[in-house]
Short mmCIF file of C-alpha atoms in Angstrom, two decimals:
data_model
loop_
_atom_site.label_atom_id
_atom_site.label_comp_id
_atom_site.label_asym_id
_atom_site.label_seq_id
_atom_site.Cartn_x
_atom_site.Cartn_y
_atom_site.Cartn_z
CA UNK E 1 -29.85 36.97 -10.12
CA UNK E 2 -29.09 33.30 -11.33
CA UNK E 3 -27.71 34.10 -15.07
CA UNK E 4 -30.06 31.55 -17.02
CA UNK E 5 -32.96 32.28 -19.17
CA UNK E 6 -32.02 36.10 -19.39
CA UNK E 7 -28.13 35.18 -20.53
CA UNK E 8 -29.71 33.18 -22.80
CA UNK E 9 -31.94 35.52 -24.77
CA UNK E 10 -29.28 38.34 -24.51
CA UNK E 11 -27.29 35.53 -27.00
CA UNK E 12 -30.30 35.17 -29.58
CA UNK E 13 -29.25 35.78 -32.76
CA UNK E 14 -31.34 37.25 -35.79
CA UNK E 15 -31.03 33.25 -37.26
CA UNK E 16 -32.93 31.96 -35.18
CA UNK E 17 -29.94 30.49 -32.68
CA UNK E 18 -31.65 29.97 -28.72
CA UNK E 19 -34.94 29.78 -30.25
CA UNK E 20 -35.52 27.38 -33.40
CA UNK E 21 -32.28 25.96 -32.92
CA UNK E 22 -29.01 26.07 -30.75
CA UNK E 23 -25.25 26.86 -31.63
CA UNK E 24 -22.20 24.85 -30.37
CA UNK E 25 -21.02 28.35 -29.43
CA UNK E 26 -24.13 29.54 -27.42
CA UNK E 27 -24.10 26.05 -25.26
CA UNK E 28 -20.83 26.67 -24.43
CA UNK E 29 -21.17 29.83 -23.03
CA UNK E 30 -23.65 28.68 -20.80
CA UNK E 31 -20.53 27.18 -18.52
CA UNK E 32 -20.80 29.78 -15.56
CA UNK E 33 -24.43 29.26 -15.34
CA UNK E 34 -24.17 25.45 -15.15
CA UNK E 35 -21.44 25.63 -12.85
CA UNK E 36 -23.51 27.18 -10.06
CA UNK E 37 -26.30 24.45 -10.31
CA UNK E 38 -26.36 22.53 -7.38
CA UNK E 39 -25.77 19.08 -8.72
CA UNK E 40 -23.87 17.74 -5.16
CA UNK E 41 -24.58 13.99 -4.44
CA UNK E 42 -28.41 13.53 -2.39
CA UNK E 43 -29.68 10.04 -1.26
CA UNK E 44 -31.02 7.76 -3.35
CA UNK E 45 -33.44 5.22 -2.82
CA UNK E 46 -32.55 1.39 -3.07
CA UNK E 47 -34.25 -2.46 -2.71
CA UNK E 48 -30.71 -3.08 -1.40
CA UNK E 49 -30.98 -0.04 1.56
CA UNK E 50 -29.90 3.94 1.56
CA UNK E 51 -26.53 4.57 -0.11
CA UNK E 52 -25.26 8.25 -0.13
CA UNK E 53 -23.36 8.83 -3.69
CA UNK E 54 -20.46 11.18 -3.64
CA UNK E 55 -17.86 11.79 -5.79
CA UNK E 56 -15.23 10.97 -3.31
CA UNK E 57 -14.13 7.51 -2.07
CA UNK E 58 -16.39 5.71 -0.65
CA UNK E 59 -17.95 2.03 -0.53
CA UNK E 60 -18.75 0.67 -3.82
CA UNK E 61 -18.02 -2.34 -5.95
CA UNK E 62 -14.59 -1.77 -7.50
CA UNK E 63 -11.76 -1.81 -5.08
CA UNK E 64 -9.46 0.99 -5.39
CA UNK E 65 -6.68 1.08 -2.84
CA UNK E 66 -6.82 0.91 1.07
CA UNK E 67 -6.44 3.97 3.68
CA UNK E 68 -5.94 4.31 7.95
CA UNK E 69 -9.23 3.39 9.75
CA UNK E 70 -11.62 7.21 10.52
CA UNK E 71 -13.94 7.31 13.08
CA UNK E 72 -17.12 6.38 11.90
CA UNK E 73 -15.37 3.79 9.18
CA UNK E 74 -17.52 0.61 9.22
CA UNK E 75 -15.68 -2.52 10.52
CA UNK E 76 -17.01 -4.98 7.91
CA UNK E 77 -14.60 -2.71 5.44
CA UNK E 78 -11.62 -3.30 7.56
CA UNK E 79 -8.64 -4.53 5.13
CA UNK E 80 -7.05 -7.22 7.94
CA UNK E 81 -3.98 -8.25 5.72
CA UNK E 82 -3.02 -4.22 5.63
CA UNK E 83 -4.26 -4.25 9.19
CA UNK E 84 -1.52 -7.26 10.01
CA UNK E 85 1.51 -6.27 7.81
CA UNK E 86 1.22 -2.60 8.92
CA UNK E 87 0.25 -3.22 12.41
CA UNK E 88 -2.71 -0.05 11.95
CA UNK E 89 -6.03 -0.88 11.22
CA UNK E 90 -6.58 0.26 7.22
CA UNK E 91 -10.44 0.41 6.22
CA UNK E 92 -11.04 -0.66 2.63
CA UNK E 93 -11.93 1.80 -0.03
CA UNK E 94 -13.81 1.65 -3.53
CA UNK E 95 -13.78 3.17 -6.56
CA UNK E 96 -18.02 3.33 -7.40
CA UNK E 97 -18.79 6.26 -5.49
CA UNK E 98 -15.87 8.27 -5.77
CA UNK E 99 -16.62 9.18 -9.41
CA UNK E 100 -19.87 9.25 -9.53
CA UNK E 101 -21.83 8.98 -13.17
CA UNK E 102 -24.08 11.88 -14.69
CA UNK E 103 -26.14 10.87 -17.33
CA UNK E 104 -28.52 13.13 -19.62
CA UNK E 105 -30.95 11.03 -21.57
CA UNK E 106 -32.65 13.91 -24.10
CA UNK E 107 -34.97 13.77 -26.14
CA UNK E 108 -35.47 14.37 -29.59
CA UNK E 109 -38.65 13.38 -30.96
CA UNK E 110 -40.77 15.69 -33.14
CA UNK E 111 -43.04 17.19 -30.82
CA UNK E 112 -39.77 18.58 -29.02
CA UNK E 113 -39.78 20.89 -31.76
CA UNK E 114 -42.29 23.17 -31.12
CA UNK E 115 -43.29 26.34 -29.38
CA UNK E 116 -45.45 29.29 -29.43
CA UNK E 117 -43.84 31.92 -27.10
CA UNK E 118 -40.33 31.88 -26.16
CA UNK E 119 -38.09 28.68 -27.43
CA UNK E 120 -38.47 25.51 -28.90
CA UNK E 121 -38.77 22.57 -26.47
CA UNK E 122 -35.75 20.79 -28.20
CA UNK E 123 -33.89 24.34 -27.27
CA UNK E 124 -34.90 24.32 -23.95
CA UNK E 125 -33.61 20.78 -23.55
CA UNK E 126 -30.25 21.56 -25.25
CA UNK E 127 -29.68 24.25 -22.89
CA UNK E 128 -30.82 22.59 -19.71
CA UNK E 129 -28.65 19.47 -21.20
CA UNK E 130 -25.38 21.83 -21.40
CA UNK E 131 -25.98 23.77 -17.88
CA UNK E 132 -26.43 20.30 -16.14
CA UNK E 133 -23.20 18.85 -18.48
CA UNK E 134 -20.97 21.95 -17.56
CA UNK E 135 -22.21 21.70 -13.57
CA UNK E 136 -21.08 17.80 -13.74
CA UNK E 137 -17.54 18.42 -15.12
CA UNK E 138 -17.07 21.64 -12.18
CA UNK E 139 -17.43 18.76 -9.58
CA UNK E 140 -15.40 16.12 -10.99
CA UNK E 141 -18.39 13.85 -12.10
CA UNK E 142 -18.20 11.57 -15.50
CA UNK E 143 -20.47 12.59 -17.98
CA UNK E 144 -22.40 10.52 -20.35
CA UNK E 145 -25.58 10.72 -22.42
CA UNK E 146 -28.41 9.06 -24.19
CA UNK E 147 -29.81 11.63 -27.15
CA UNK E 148 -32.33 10.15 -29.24
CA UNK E 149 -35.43 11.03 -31.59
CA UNK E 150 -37.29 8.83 -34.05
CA UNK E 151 -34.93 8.23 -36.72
CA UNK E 152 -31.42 7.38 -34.64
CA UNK E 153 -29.91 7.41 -31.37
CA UNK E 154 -26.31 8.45 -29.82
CA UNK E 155 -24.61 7.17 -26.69
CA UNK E 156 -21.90 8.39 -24.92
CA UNK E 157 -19.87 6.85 -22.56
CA UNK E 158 -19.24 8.55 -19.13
CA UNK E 159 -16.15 10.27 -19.44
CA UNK E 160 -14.38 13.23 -17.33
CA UNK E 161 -13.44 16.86 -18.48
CA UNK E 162 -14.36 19.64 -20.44
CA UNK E 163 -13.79 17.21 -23.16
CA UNK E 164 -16.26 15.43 -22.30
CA UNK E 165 -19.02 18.26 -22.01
CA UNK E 166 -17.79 19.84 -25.85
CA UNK E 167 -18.27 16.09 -26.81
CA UNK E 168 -21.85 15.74 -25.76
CA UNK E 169 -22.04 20.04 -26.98
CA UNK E 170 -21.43 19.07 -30.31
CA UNK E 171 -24.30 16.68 -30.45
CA UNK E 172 -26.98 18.57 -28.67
CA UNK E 173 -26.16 21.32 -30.99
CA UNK E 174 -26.52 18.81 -34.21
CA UNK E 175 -29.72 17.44 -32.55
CA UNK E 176 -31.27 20.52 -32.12
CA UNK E 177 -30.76 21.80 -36.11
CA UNK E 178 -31.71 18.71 -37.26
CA UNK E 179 -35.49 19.36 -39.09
CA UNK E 180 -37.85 16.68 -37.42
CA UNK E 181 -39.50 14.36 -39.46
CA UNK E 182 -43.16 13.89 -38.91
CA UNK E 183 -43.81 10.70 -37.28
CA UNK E 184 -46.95 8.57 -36.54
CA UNK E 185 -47.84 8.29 -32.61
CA UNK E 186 -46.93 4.33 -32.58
CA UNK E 187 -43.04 5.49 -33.92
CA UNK E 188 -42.52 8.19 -31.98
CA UNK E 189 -43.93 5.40 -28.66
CA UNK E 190 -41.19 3.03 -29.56
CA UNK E 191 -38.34 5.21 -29.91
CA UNK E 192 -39.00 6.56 -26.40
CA UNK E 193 -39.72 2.69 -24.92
CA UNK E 194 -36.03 1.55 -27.06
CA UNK E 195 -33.93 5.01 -25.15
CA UNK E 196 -35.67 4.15 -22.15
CA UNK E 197 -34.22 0.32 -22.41
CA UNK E 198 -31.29 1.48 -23.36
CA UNK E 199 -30.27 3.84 -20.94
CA UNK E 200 -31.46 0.94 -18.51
CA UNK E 201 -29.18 -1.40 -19.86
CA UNK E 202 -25.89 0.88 -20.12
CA UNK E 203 -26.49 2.70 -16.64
CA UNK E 204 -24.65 1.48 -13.76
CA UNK E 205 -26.01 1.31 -10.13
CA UNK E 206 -25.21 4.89 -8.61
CA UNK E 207 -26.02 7.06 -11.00
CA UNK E 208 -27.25 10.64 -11.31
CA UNK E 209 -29.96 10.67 -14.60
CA UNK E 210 -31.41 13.27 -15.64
CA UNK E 211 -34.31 12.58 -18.44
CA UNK E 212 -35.11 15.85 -20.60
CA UNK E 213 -37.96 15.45 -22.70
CA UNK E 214 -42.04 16.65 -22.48
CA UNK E 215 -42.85 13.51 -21.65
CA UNK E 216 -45.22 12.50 -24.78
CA UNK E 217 -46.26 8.79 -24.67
CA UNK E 218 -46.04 7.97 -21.45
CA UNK E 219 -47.44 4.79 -20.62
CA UNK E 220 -47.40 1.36 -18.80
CA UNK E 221 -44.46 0.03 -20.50
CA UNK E 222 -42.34 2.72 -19.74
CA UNK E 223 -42.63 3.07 -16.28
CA UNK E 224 -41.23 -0.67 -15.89
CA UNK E 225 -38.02 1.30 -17.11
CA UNK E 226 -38.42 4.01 -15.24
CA UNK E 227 -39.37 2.23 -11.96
CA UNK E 228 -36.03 -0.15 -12.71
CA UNK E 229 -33.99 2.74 -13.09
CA UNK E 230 -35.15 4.66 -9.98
CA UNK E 231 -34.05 1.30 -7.81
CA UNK E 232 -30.27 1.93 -7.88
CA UNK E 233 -30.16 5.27 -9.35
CA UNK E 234 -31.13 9.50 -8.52
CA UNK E 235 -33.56 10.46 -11.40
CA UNK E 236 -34.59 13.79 -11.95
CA UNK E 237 -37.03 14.81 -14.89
CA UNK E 238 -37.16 18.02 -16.49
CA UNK E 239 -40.84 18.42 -17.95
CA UNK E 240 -40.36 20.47 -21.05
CA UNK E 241 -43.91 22.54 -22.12
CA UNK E 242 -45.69 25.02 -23.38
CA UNK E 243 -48.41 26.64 -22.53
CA UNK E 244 -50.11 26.13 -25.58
CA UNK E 245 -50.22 22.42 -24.59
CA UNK E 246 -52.29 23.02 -21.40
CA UNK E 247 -54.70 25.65 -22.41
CA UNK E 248 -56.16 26.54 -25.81
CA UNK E 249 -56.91 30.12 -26.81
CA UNK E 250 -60.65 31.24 -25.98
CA UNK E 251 -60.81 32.88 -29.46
CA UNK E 252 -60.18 32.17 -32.68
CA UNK E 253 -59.48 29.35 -35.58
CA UNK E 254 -56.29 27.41 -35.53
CA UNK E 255 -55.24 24.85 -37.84
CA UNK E 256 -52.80 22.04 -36.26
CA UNK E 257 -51.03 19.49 -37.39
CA UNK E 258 -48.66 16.61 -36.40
CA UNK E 259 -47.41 15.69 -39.82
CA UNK E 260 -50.37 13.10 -40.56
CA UNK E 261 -53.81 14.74 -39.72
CA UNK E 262 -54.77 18.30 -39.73
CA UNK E 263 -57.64 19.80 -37.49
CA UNK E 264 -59.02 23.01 -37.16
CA UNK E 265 -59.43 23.91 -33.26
CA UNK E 266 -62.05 26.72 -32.57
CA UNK E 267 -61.12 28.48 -29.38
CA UNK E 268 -64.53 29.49 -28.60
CA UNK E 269 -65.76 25.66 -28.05
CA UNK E 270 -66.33 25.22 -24.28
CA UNK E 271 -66.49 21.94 -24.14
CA UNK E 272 -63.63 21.29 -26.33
CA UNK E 273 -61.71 23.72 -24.45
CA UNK E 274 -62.43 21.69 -21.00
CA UNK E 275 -61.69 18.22 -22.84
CA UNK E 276 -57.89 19.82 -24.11
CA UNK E 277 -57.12 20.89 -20.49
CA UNK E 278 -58.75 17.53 -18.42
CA UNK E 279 -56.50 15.66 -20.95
CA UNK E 280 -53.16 17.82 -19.92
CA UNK E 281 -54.24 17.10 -16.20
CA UNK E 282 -54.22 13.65 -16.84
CA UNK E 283 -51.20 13.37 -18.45
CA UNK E 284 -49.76 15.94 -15.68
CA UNK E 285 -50.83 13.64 -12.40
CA UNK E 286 -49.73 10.69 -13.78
CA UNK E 287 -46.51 11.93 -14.55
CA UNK E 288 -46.55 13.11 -11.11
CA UNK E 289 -47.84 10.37 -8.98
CA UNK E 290 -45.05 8.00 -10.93
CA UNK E 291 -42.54 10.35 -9.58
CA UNK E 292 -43.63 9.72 -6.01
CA UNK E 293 -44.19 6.31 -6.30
CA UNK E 294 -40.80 5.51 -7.44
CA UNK E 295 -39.26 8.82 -5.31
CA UNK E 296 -37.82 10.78 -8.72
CA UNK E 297 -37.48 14.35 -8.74
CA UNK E 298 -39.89 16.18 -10.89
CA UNK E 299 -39.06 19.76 -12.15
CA UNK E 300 -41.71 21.55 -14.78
CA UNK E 301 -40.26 24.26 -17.04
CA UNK E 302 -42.22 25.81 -19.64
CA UNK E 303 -40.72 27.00 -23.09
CA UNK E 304 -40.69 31.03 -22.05
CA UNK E 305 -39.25 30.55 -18.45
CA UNK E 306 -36.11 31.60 -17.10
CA UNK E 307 -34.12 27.88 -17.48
CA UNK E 308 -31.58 28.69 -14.89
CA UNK E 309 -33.78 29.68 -12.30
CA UNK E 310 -35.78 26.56 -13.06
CA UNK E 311 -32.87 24.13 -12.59
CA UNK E 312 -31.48 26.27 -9.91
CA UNK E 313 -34.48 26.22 -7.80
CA UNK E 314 -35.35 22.28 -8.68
CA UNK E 315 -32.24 21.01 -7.75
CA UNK E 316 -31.38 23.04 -5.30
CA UNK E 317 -34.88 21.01 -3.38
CA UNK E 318 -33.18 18.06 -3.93
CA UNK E 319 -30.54 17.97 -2.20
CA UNK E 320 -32.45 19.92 1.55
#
C-alpha cells in the first residue's frame, strides 16, 4: 500500500491539523511518501522539437565542462579545440538539463478553503505540494515555488536540498492557517491571471510545473499562460474538489455563501439540481480539452481521497 491519504489521517490531530489546516511538522513527515512518487524526467513537448529533461548532463544552454565522445553523442556537440589539444574527440556538455527545475505554483484563493467530507482543498494542496517537494529533493532536482491567494504572493527561487523543501514547508504550512478573506469573483480572477504571469515570467525553458489549485476562474486569458508555459515546459495539474462541487444533495435546505451573497439551495429542485451539475461538466471538459490541446497532464483528486495513491497513480502515467 502507497502510504498517502491513510498516513495522513493517522496524523490528524484533535485541532484540526490535516483537515482545516496543516502543521510544519505533519508536511514533513510526509518525506517517505513523496520520495516514492515517480517524478523521473518524461518528454516534453516543444515549437523548437522533442527534448528529453533529465537531471543529468545533457544538452542545454549553459556550458558546463566537456567529456570523451559516447556512442550515440551528436556530432554538432563535438568540442574541436578539446578534440585538437587532446588528440580524442570530447563532446560538449551543458548545464540546463542536468539539474533540472521543479516548480509548485499553489494556490491559495478562498474557495481553496473549503470542504464537506474529508480535508480542506488548501490541505489537500499543502500535502500534495510537500509529497511532490520531498520527491524533487530525493532525485537531485531544484525546487522552487509560486504560492499565492488574493491578498499576496511568495516566490521562491529553485534551490537544492532538504533546505530547500523545509523552506517552501514553512510557507505552505503558513498558507494553509492563514483565515481566507472573502473575495469578489473579479479579485479572486486577477490574482490567478497575475500567478499565472508570473510563474511565466520567472520559469525557465525545461521545467517540471506542477499547478495545485481547483481550478476556479478559468478562462480565455489564462490559457494564453498556460498554453506559453506548456511550449518549453512538463505541466501537470492537480484538480483539487469536492464532491459537493459536482453534485448537490437531493434533499434538504442549505444556505451558501461566498462572503458577498447568500442563497438558499433546495436539494429537491430538479432542474436546479441538473443546471449545478451541467455547469461542473462544463467547467470539467474545458479544463480537460485545454490539457490535450496543449499536451499537460491532468490528475483529479477529490478532498476525501487517498492523496498518495492519487499522485502515485497520475504520475506514475506520465512517465509510460
Amino acid at each position: 500500500m502507497f502510504p498517502g491519504k491513510r498516513q495522513v489521517d493517522s496524523a490528524v490531530g484533535l485541532d484540526g491539523d490535516g483537515l482545516a489546516w496543516v502543521s510544519r511538522a505533519t508536511l514533513i513527515a510526509l518525506k517517505n511518501s513523496g520520495n516514492r512518487l515517480p517524478l523521473k524526467a518524461a518528454k516534453i513537448r516543444s515549437q523548437q522539437g522533442g527534448s528529453y529533461l533529465s537531471r543529468f548532463r545533457g544538452r542545454g544552454m549553459e556550458f558546463d565542462e566537456a567529456r570523451p565522445y559516447q556512442p550515440g553523442d551528436e556530432i554538432r556537440h563535438l568540442d574541436w579545440r578539446v578534440t585538437a589539444r587532446t588528440g580524442r574527440a570530447h563532446t560538449k556538455l551543458f548545464r540546463e538539463e542536468r539539474e533540472r527545475a521543479v516548480i509548485l505554483w499553489v494556490d491559495y484563493r478562498a474557495p481553496m478553503f473549503f470542504a464537506t467530507r474529508g480535508s480542506f482543498k488548501s490541505v489537500l494542496a499543502s500535502q500534495a505540494a510537500a509529497m511532490i517537494a520531498w520527491g524533487a529533493c530525493n532525485q537531485g532536482d531544484r525546487l522552487g515555488a509560486l504560492i499565492f491567494s488574493e491578498q499576496k504572493h511568495q516566490e521562491l527561487r529553485p534551490a537544492n536540498g532538504d533546505r530547500a523543501v523545509l523552506n517552501l514547508i514553512g510557507r505552505l504550512a503558513e498558507s494553509s492557517s492563514l483565515p481566507p478573506r472573502a473575495s469578489a469573483p473579479e479579485k479572486r480572477r486577477e490574482a490567478l491571471l497575475h500567478a499565472l504571469a508570473r510563474v511565466r515570467r520567472v520559469t525557465r525553458p525545461g521545467a517540471l510545473l506542477f499547478l495545485l489549485s481547483d481550478f476556479r476562474d478559468l478562462d480565455k486569458s489564462a490559457e494564453i499562460h498556460l498554453s506559453a508555459l506548456a511550449r518549453h515546459n512538463e505541466l501537470v495539474l492537480l484538480r483539487i474538489h469536492d464532491r459537493l462541487e459536482a453534485e448537490l444533495p437531493t434533499s434538504g435546505q442549505y444556505p451558501v455563501s461566498d462572503g458577498y451573497q447568500r442563497l438558499s439551495l433546495q436539494g429537491a429542485d430538479r432542474k436546479l439540481h441538473q443546471r449545478y451539475s451541467q455547469q461542473n461538466l462544463d467547467r470539467q471538459d474545458y479544463l480537460g480539452q485545454l490539457c490535450q490541446r496543449y499536451r499537460m497532464h491532468l490528475l483529479h483528486c477529490s478532498t476525501d481521497c487517498d492523496l498518495g495513491e492519487t499522485l502515485a497513480q497520475g504520475l506514475g502515467r506520465r512517465v509510460r
